Short mmCIF file of C-alpha atoms in Angstrom, two decimals:
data_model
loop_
_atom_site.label_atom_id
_atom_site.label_comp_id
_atom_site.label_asym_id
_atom_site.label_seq_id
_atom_site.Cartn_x
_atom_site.Cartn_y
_atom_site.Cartn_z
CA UNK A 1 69.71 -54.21 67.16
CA UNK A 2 68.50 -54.94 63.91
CA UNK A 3 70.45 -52.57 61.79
CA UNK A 4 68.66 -53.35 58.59
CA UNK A 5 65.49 -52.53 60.21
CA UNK A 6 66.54 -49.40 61.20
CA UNK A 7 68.65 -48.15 57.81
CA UNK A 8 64.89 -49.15 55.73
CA UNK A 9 63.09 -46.90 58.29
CA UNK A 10 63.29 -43.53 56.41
CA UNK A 11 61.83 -45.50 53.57
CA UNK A 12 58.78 -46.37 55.26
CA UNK A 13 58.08 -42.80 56.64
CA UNK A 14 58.54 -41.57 52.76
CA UNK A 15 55.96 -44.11 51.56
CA UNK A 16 53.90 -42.87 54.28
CA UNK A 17 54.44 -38.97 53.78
CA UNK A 18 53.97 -39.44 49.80
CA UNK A 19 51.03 -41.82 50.02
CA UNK A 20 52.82 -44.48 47.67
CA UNK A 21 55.55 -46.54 46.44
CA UNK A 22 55.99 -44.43 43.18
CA UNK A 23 56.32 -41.00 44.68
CA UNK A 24 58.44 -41.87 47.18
CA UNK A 25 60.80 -43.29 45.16
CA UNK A 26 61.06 -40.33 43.21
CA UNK A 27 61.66 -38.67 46.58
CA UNK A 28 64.74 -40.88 47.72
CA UNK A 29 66.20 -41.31 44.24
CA UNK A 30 65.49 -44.89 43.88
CA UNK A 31 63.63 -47.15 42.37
CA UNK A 32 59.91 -48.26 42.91
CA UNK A 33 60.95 -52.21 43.32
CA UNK A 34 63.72 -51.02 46.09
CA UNK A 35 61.52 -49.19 47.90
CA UNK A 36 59.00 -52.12 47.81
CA UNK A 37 61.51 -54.86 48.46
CA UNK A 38 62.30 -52.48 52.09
CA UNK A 39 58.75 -52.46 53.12
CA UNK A 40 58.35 -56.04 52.87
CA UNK A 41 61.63 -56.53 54.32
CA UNK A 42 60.75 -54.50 57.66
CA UNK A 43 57.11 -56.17 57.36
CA UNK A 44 59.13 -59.45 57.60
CA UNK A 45 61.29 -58.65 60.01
CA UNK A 46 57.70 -57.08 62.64
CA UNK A 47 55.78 -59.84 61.13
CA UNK A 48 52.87 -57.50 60.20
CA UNK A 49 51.48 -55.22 57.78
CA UNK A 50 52.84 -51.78 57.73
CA UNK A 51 50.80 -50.57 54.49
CA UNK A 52 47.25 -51.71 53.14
CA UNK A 53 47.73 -52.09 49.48
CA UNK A 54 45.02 -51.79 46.77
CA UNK A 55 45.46 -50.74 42.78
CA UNK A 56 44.83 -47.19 43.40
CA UNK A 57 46.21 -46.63 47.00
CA UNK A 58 48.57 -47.15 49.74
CA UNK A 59 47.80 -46.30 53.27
CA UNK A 60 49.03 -47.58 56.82
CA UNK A 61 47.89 -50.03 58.73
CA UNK A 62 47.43 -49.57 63.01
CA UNK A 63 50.87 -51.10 63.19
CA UNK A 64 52.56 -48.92 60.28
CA UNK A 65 50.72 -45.77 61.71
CA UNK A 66 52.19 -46.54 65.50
CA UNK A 67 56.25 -47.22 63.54
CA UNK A 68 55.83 -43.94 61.76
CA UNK A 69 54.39 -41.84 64.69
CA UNK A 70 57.52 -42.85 66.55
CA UNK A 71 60.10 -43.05 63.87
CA UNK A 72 59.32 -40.00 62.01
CA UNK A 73 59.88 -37.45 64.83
CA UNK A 74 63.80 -39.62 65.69
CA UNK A 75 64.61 -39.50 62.37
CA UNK A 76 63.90 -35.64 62.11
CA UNK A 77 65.99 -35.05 64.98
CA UNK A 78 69.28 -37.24 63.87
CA UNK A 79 68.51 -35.24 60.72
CA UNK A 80 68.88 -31.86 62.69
CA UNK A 81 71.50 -33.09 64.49
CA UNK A 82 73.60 -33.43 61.47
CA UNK A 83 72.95 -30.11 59.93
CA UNK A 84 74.09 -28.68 63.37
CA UNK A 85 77.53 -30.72 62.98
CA UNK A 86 78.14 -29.50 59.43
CA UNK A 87 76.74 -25.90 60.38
CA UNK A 88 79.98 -25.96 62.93
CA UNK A 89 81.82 -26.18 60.13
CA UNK A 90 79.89 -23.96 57.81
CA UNK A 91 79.24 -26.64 54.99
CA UNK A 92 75.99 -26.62 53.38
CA UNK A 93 75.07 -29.45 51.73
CA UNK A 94 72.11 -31.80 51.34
CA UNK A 95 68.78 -31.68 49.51
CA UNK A 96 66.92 -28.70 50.17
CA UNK A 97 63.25 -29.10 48.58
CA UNK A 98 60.96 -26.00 48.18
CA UNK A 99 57.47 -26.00 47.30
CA UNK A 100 56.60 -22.90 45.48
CA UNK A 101 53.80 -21.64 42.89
CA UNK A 102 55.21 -21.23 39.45
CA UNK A 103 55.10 -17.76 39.52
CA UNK A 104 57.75 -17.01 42.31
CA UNK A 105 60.23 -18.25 39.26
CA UNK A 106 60.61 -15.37 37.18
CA UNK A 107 59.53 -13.35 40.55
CA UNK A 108 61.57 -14.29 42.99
CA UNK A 109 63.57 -17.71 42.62
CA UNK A 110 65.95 -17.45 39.49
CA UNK A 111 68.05 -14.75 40.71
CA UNK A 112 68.72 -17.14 43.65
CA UNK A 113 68.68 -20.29 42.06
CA UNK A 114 71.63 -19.03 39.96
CA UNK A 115 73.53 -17.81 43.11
CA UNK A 116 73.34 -20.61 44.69
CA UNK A 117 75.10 -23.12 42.21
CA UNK A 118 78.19 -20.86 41.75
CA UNK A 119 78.27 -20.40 46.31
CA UNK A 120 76.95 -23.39 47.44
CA UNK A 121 77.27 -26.80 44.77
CA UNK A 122 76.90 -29.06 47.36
CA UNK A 123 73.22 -28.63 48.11
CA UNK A 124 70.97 -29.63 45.63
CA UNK A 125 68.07 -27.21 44.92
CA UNK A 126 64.46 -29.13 44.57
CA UNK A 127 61.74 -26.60 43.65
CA UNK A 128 58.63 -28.53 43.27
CA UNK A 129 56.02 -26.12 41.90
CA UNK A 130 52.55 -26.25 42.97
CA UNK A 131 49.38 -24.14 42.83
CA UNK A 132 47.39 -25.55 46.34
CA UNK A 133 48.13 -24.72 49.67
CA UNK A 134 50.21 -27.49 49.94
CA UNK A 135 51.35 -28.65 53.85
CA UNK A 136 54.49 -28.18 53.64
CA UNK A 137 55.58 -30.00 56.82
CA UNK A 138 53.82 -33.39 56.34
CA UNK A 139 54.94 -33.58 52.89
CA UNK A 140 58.33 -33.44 53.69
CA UNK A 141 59.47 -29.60 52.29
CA UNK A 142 61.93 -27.86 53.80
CA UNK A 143 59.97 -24.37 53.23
CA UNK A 144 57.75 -22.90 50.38
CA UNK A 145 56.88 -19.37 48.98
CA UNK A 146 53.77 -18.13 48.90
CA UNK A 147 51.67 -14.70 49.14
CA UNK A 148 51.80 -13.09 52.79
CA UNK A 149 48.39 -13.75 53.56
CA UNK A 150 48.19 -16.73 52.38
CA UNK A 151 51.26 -18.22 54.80
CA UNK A 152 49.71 -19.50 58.82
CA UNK A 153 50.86 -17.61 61.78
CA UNK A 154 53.09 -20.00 63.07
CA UNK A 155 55.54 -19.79 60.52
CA UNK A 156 58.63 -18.32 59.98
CA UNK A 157 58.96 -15.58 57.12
CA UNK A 158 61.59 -14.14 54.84
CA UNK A 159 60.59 -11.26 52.55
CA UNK A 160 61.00 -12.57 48.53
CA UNK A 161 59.72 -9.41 46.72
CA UNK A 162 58.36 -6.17 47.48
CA UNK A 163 54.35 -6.07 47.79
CA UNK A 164 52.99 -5.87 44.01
CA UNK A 165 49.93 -4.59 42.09
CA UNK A 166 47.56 -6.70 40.34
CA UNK A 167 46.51 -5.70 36.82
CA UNK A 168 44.25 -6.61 33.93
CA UNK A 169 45.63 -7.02 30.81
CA UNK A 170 45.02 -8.21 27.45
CA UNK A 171 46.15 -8.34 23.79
CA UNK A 172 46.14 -4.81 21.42
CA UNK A 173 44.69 -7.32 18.83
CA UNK A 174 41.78 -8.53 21.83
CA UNK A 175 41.10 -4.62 22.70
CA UNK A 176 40.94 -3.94 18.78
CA UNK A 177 37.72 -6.50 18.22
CA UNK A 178 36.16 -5.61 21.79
CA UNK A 179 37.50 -2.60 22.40
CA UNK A 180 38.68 -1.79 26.42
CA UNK A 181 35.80 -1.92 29.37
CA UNK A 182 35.17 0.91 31.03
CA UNK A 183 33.67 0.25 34.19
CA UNK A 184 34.39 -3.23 36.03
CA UNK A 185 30.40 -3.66 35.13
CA UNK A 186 32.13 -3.68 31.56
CA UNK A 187 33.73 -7.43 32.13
CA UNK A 188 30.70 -9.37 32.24
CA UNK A 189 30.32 -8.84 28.40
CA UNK A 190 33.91 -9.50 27.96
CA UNK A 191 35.90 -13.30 28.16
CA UNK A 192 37.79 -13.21 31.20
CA UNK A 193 40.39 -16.15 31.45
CA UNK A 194 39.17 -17.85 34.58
CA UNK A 195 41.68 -19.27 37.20
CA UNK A 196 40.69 -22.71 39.00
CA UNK A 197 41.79 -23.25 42.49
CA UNK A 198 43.22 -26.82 42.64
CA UNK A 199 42.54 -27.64 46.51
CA UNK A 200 38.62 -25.75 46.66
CA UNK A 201 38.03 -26.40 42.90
CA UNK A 202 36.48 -23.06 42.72
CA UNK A 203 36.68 -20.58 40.18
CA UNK A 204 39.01 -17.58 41.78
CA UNK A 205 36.87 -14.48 41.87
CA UNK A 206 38.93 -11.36 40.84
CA UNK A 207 39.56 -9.08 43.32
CA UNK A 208 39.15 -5.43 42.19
CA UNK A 209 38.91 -2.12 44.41
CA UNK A 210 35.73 -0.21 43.75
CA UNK A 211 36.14 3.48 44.08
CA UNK A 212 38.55 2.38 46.51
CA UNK A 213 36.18 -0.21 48.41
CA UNK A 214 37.63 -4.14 47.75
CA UNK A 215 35.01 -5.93 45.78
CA UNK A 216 35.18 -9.60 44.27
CA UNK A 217 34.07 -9.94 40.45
CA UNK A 218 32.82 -13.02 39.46
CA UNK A 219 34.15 -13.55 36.00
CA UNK A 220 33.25 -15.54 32.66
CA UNK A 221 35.18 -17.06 29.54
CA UNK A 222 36.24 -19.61 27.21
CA UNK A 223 39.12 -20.69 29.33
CA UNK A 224 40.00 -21.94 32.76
CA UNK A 225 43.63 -22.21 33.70
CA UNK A 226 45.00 -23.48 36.89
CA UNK A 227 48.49 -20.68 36.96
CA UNK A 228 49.01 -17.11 36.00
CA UNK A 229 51.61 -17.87 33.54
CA UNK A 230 49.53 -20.14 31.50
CA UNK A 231 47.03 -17.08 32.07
CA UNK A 232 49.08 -14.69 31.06
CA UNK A 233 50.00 -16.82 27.82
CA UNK A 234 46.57 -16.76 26.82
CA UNK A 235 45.97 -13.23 26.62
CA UNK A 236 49.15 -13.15 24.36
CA UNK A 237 47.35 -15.31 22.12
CA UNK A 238 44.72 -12.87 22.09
CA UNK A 239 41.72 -14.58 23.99
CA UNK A 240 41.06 -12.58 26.38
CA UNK A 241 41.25 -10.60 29.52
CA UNK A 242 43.82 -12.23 31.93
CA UNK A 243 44.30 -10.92 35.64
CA UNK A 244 47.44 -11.27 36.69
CA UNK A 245 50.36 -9.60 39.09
CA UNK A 246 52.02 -6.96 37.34
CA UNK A 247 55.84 -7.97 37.37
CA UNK A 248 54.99 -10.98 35.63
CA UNK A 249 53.55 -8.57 32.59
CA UNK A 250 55.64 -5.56 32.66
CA UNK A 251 58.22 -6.00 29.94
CA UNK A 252 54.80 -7.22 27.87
CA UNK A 253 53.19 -4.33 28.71
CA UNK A 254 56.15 -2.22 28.22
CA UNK A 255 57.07 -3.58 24.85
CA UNK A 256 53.14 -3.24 23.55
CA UNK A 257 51.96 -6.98 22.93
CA UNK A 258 50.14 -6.55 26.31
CA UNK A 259 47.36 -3.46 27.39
CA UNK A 260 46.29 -2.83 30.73
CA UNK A 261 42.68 -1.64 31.54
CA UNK A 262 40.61 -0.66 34.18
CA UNK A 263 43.98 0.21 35.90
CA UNK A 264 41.94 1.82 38.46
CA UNK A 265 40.45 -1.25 39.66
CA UNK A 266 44.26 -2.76 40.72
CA UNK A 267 44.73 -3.71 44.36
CA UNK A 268 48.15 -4.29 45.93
CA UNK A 269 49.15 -7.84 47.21
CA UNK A 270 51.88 -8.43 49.73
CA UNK A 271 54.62 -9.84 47.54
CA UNK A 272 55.99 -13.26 48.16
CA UNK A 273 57.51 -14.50 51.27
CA UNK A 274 60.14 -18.21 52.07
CA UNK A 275 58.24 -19.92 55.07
CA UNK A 276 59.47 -22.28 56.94
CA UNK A 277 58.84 -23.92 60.71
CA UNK A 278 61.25 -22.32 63.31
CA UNK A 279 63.77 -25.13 63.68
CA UNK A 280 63.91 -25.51 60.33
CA UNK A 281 66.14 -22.23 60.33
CA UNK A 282 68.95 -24.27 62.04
CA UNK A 283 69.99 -26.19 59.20
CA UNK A 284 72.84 -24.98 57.14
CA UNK A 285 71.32 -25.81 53.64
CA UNK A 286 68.24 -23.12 54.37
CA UNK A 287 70.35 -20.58 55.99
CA UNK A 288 72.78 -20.79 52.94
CA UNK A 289 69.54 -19.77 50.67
CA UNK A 290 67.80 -17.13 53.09
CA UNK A 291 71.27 -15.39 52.98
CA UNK A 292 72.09 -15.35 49.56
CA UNK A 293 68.27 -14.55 48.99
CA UNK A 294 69.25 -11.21 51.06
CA UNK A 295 72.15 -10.35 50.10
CA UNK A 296 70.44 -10.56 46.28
CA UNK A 297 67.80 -8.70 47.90
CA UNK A 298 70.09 -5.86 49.18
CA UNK A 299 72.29 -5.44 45.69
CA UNK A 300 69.35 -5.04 43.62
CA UNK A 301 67.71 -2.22 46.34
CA UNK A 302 70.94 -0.52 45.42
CA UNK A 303 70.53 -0.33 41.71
CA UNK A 304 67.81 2.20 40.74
CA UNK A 305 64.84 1.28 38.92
CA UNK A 306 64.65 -2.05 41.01
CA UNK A 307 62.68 -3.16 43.47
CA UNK A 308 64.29 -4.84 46.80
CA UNK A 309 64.14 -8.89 46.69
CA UNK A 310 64.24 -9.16 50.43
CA UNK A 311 63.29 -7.28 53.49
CA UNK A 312 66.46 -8.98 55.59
CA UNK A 313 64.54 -9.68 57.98
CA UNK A 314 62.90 -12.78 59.91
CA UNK A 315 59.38 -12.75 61.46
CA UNK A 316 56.72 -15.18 62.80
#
C-alpha cells in the first residue's frame, strides 16, 4: 500500500472540487506549492496526468476524473465515520463550512455564530458568503442558508427566521427632491437601485403584489448592486429607491434615515432556512449548530417583541 498515495488523495479531490491549485489551498490551509508538489507526487507515483494545466485553468484528465469518482465517495465515508465516533462521545469538532448570502448575517447567523464559540470552540465556523445558487454538495459545504423557495426538494431544512415582508425604501432627503410614488406605475420615473443576479446575469425584477395579484416590475437606475446590503447602503446615501427585506431596514426605518413607500405593494417571503443533504445531519459539528440555532430560536420566541429564529423542526 502506498501510504503516501493515499494521505495526498484528499488533496487531489480539493483541486478537483475547487477547480484549481489556489482555491484549494485556501480550502486545506496550505500552501499553493504543497498542494502542487502532492499532485505531481501522486502523478508520479500512477505515471499519468491527473489535471490538464493551462494559465487560466485546471481541469482533470480521463485518469484524474476515474481517481476522483472513486476516491471522493471513500473519503466521504471515512469522513462520516469519524464524526459518528466522536458523536459517541458527544465532541464536536472539525471545520464546519456554510455557504450563505450576506444577508442571513445580521438575519439569522450572528446570534449563532456567537453561541457557538462560547459552547462549542473546537469547531471552527467557515461562512463563505455568496449571492448564486451555489451547489453546495460538489463544492464541498457542509450546508447553506437560503430563502425557502429557493432550497431543492431533496434537502433537508431547518427554519432560520420567521417568513418576512419585503419593502421599498429610500432616503427622507431622496423622497424630499422626488417626492414618494404613488402607484407602482410611479417607479418607472423614479431610480430604482437594480440588483444583478450573479449565476443568470439578469437584472432581478421586483416583485410587488398588485391589488393583491403578484406582479414583477421591471425597474431602472443609476446603480446595479449584486447584495441587499450594498442596496440598502445606497439608499442611505440618498440615491434612490432600494427594495429590500424588511428586518434588514427596520431600526433605519424606525430611527427616520430610511422611508418606506408603496407599503401596499410588499409581499411576504418565506424567511431563511439551514439546508443540508440527509446524512449530513449525522455529523456532530452540524448537529451542534442546528441545536444551538434552536434553542436561540426558542429564547428569543419567549421574549416579546421578537420574532422566533427557528421553527425546531426538520423537514425534507
Amino acid at each position: 500500500m502506498d501510504r503516501d498515495l493515499l494521505s495526498h488523495l484528499p488533496i487531489i479531490v480539493a483541486v478537483a472540487r475547487r477547480g484549481g491549485f489556489a482555491s484549494a489551498a485556501a480550502e486545506l490551509g496550505m500552501s499553493p506549492s504543497a498542494v502542487s508538489h502532492a499532485v505531481r507526487l501522486v502523478e508520479e507515483r500512477i505515471g499519468q496526468p491527473l489535471f490538464a494545466r493551462t494559465t487560466r485553468s485546471v481541469s482533470l484528465t480521463e485518469t484524474g476524473t476515474a481517481l476522483v469518482a472513486a476516491a471522493e465517495p471513500a473519503l466521504e465515508d471515512i469522513a462520516d465515520r469519524i464524526e459518528r465516533i466522536r458523536s459517541v462521545k458527544g465532541r464536536a469538532s472539525g471545520l464546519l463550512r456554510i455557504n450563505a448570502p450576506r444577508l442571513a448575517l445580521p438575519l439569522a447567523l450572528m446570534p449563532i455564530l456567537t453561541a457557538m464559540a462560547e459552547r462549542y470552540p473546537d469547531v471552527t465556523l467557515e461562512i463563505v458568503t455568496d449571492e448564486r445558487l451555489s451547489d453546495i454538495v460538489g463544492e464541498g459545504f457542509d450546508a447553506g442558508i437560503r430563502l425557502g423557495e429557493m432550497i431543492a426538494e431533496d434537502m433537508v431544512t431547518v427554519r432560520l427566521t420567521q417568513p418576512f415582508r419585503t419593502t421599498i425604501v429610500a432616503s427622507p432627503a431622496y423622497v424630499g427632491r422626488h417626492g414618494k410614488p404613488r402607484t407602482i406605475a410611479d417607479l418607472s420615473t423614479r431610480n430604482c437601485i437594480g440588483y444583478r443576479l450573479l449565476r443568470s446575469r439578469a437584472l432581478y425584477r421586483w416583485d410587488l403584489s398588485d391589488q393583491g395579484k403578484d406582479i414583477s416590475v421591471e425597474t431602472r437606475g443609476s446603480v446595479v448592486v449584486s447584495d441587499p446590503l450594498s442596496a440598502r447602503d445606497m439608499a442611505l446615501a440618498g440615491i434612490g429607491l432600494a427594495y429590500l427585506f424588511e428586518p434588514l431596514v427596520k431600526p433605519d426605518i424606525e430611527a427616520g434615515r430610511l422611508v418606506e413607500v408603496l407599503g401596499e405593494a410588499s409581499i411576504e417571503e418565506p424567511g431563511l432556512f439551514l439546508y443540508f443533504p440527509r446524512r449530513a445531519a449525522m455529523a456532530p459539528k452540524l448537529r451542534a449548530f442546528i441545536d444551538t440555532a434552536q434553542e436561540i430560536g426558542r429564547a428569543s420566541s419567549r421574549t416579546p417583541g421578537r420574532k422566533s429564529l427557528s421553527s425546531g423542526q426538520f423537514t425534507s
